[in-house]
């Protein structure tokens, strides 16, 4: 046998696993110290009542012969997909049921979607970026080119007519920088993709954090996007599903290559390699899109955005440059005193017992930056900020 040697081209370990290992080792050496975790964007508030009620009802159904369910449709139950279509309709975008695929989260689909594309594709990825885009393309053996996201372009790289790419990753609100594309900017990307025949892989996992109504939450709000984009979304951050696992991917019927619909390829891929998200989880997910669910998750989102404001105010007080935290749960700051990202990680962990994410872990342009997550507990956020201010 031969192994996929592309794995040998990856860094030793996935960014958040490396961080978890470093925190565990510090914690073992300093068991008396309380570490405040602002690294991986993991939520801390429980699932909302509307979700729990539905999941409990679904659990009871599963214990009853008349209502028990076995295998569900690989692409998700209609009752959830329909709710997602209604959500898109409220954004002013018409998405059909067959265009929605329920998944166990955006991360898996972002990696799995590469099954649809041949190995000779050139992939354009922003730097810095959520590491899954890069790692999955390394594993797939694709040719990766990068576009710089820097303070100069407000971390929102725009198309360069001299660059030829087949697949383009965009993430808005951005992980890690918190930057959000406006309509005009996304329109430029859509036009570029339509002109060059590229496909945009649009990660909208943080769309629920957009509070500014003028900003687009979905790429499908942009005319022409259904002919050139696939959108990934997740309930992880929107509704606290990081441990429960549910997301969705929209592959429009209008997206074709030489008459082949990518939607049909994805359906074929999912029916072959995936057996769907548990019924109980999908029932909970459907509750997120009800009026009651929307108002309950909004309260949680506002809580996290409140944390972001507490962090932002403290950084401002301390004269530390930062961006994000407004339409995003992430604060992207410049490491003080020109410290390197990993040095600042060690410094904060050792001196304040606050764990964040080094910007360099998201790409070379992230060097010298640091990401703090606002998904923590409110008291912990206050405490972390107090510790940072005291340094
Ligand atoms: C992050 O911290 O970037 C995210 O939580 C990671 C993820 O969503 O997989």
Coordinates of N, CA and C in Angstrom, one line a residue, residues 15 125-134 146-151 153-157 169-171 174-179 181 323 332 341 357-371:
X15 N -4.1 23.3 14.6 CA -3.9 24.5 15.4 C -4.5 24.4 16.8
X125 N -6.8 31.2 -1.3 CA -7.2 31.2 0.1 C -6.7 32.4 0.8
X126 N -7.5 33.1 1.6 CA -7.0 34.3 2.3 C -6.0 33.9 3.3
X127 N -5.1 34.8 3.6 CA -4.1 34.6 4.7 C -4.1 35.9 5.6
X128 N -4.5 35.8 6.9 CA -4.8 34.6 7.7 C -6.2 34.1 7.4
X129 N -6.4 32.8 7.9 CA -7.7 32.2 7.7 C -7.9 31.0 8.6
X130 N -9.1 30.6 8.7 CA -9.5 29.4 9.5 C -8.7 28.2 8.9
X131 N -7.8 27.5 9.7 CA -6.9 26.6 9.2 C -7.4 25.4 8.4
X132 N -8.7 25.1 8.6 CA -9.3 24.0 7.9 C -9.2 24.1 6.3
X133 N -9.4 25.3 5.8 CA -9.3 25.5 4.4 C -8.0 25.0 3.8
X134 N -6.9 25.5 4.5 CA -5.6 25.2 4.0 C -5.3 23.7 4.2
X146 N -2.2 32.1 -2.2 CA -2.8 32.9 -1.0 C -3.1 34.4 -1.5
X147 N -4.0 35.0 -0.8 CA -4.2 36.4 -1.0 C -4.1 37.0 0.4
X148 N -3.4 38.2 0.4 CA -3.1 38.8 1.7 C -4.3 39.6 2.3
X149 N -4.5 39.2 3.5 CA -5.5 40.0 4.3 C -4.7 40.7 5.4
X150 N -4.6 42.0 5.2 CA -3.7 42.8 6.1 C -4.5 44.0 6.6
X151 N -3.9 44.7 7.6 CA -4.5 46.0 8.1 C -4.7 46.9 6.9
X153 N -5.7 46.4 3.8 CA -7.0 46.2 3.1 C -8.1 45.8 4.1
X154 N -7.9 46.2 5.3 CA -8.9 46.0 6.4 C -9.2 44.5 6.5
X155 N -8.3 43.7 6.2 CA -8.4 42.2 6.3 C -9.5 41.7 5.3
X156 N -9.8 42.4 4.3 CA -10.8 42.0 3.3 C -10.1 42.0 1.9
X157 N -9.4 41.0 1.5 CA -8.8 41.0 0.2 C -9.8 41.0 -0.9
X169 N -11.9 30.7 -1.4 CA -12.5 30.6 -0.1 C -12.7 32.0 0.4
X170 N -14.0 32.3 0.9 CA -14.2 33.6 1.5 C -15.0 33.3 2.8
X171 N -14.6 34.0 3.9 CA -15.3 33.8 5.2 C -15.7 35.2 5.7
X174 N -15.4 37.3 9.2 CA -14.2 36.5 9.1 C -13.7 35.9 10.4
X175 N -13.3 34.6 10.2 CA -12.5 34.0 11.3 C -11.1 33.9 10.7
X176 N -10.1 34.5 11.3 CA -10.0 35.1 12.7 C -10.2 36.6 12.9
X177 N -10.3 37.4 11.8 CA -10.1 38.8 12.0 C -11.4 39.6 12.3
X178 N -12.5 38.9 12.1 CA -13.8 39.6 12.4 C -14.2 40.6 11.3
X179 N -13.4 40.7 10.2 CA -13.8 41.6 9.1 C -15.0 41.1 8.4
X181 N -17.4 41.5 4.8 CA -17.5 42.1 3.4 C -18.8 42.8 3.3
X323 N -9.1 45.0 15.9 CA -10.3 45.1 15.1 C -11.2 43.9 15.4
X332 N -9.4 40.7 17.1 CA -8.1 40.5 16.5 C -7.2 41.6 16.8
X341 N 3.3 36.3 17.8 CA 2.1 35.7 18.2 C 2.2 34.6 19.3
X357 N -5.6 32.7 20.9 CA -5.1 32.0 19.8 C -4.1 32.8 19.0
X358 N -2.8 32.3 18.9 CA -1.8 33.1 18.2 C -2.2 33.3 16.7
X359 N -2.1 34.6 16.3 CA -2.5 34.9 14.9 C -1.7 34.1 13.9
X360 N -0.4 33.8 14.2 CA 0.4 33.1 13.3 C -0.1 31.7 13.0
X361 N -1.0 31.2 13.8 CA -1.6 29.9 13.6 C -2.6 29.9 12.4
X362 N -3.0 31.1 12.0 CA -3.9 31.3 10.9 C -3.3 31.6 9.6
X363 N -1.9 31.7 9.6 CA -1.2 32.1 8.4 C -0.1 33.1 8.7
X364 N 0.8 33.3 7.7 CA 1.9 34.1 7.9 C 1.6 35.6 8.2
X365 N 0.5 36.1 7.6 CA 0.0 37.4 7.9 C -0.5 37.6 9.3
X366 N -0.8 36.5 9.9 CA -1.3 36.6 11.3 C -0.2 36.8 12.3
X367 N 1.1 36.6 11.9 CA 2.2 36.8 12.8 C 2.2 38.2 13.4
X368 N 2.3 38.3 14.7 CA 2.3 39.6 15.4 C 0.8 40.0 15.8
X369 N -0.1 39.1 15.5 CA -1.5 39.3 15.9 C -2.0 38.2 16.8
X370 N -3.1 38.4 17.4 CA -3.6 37.5 18.4 C -5.1 37.5 18.4
X371 N -5.8 36.4 18.5 CA -7.2 36.4 18.5 C -7.8 36.0 19.9

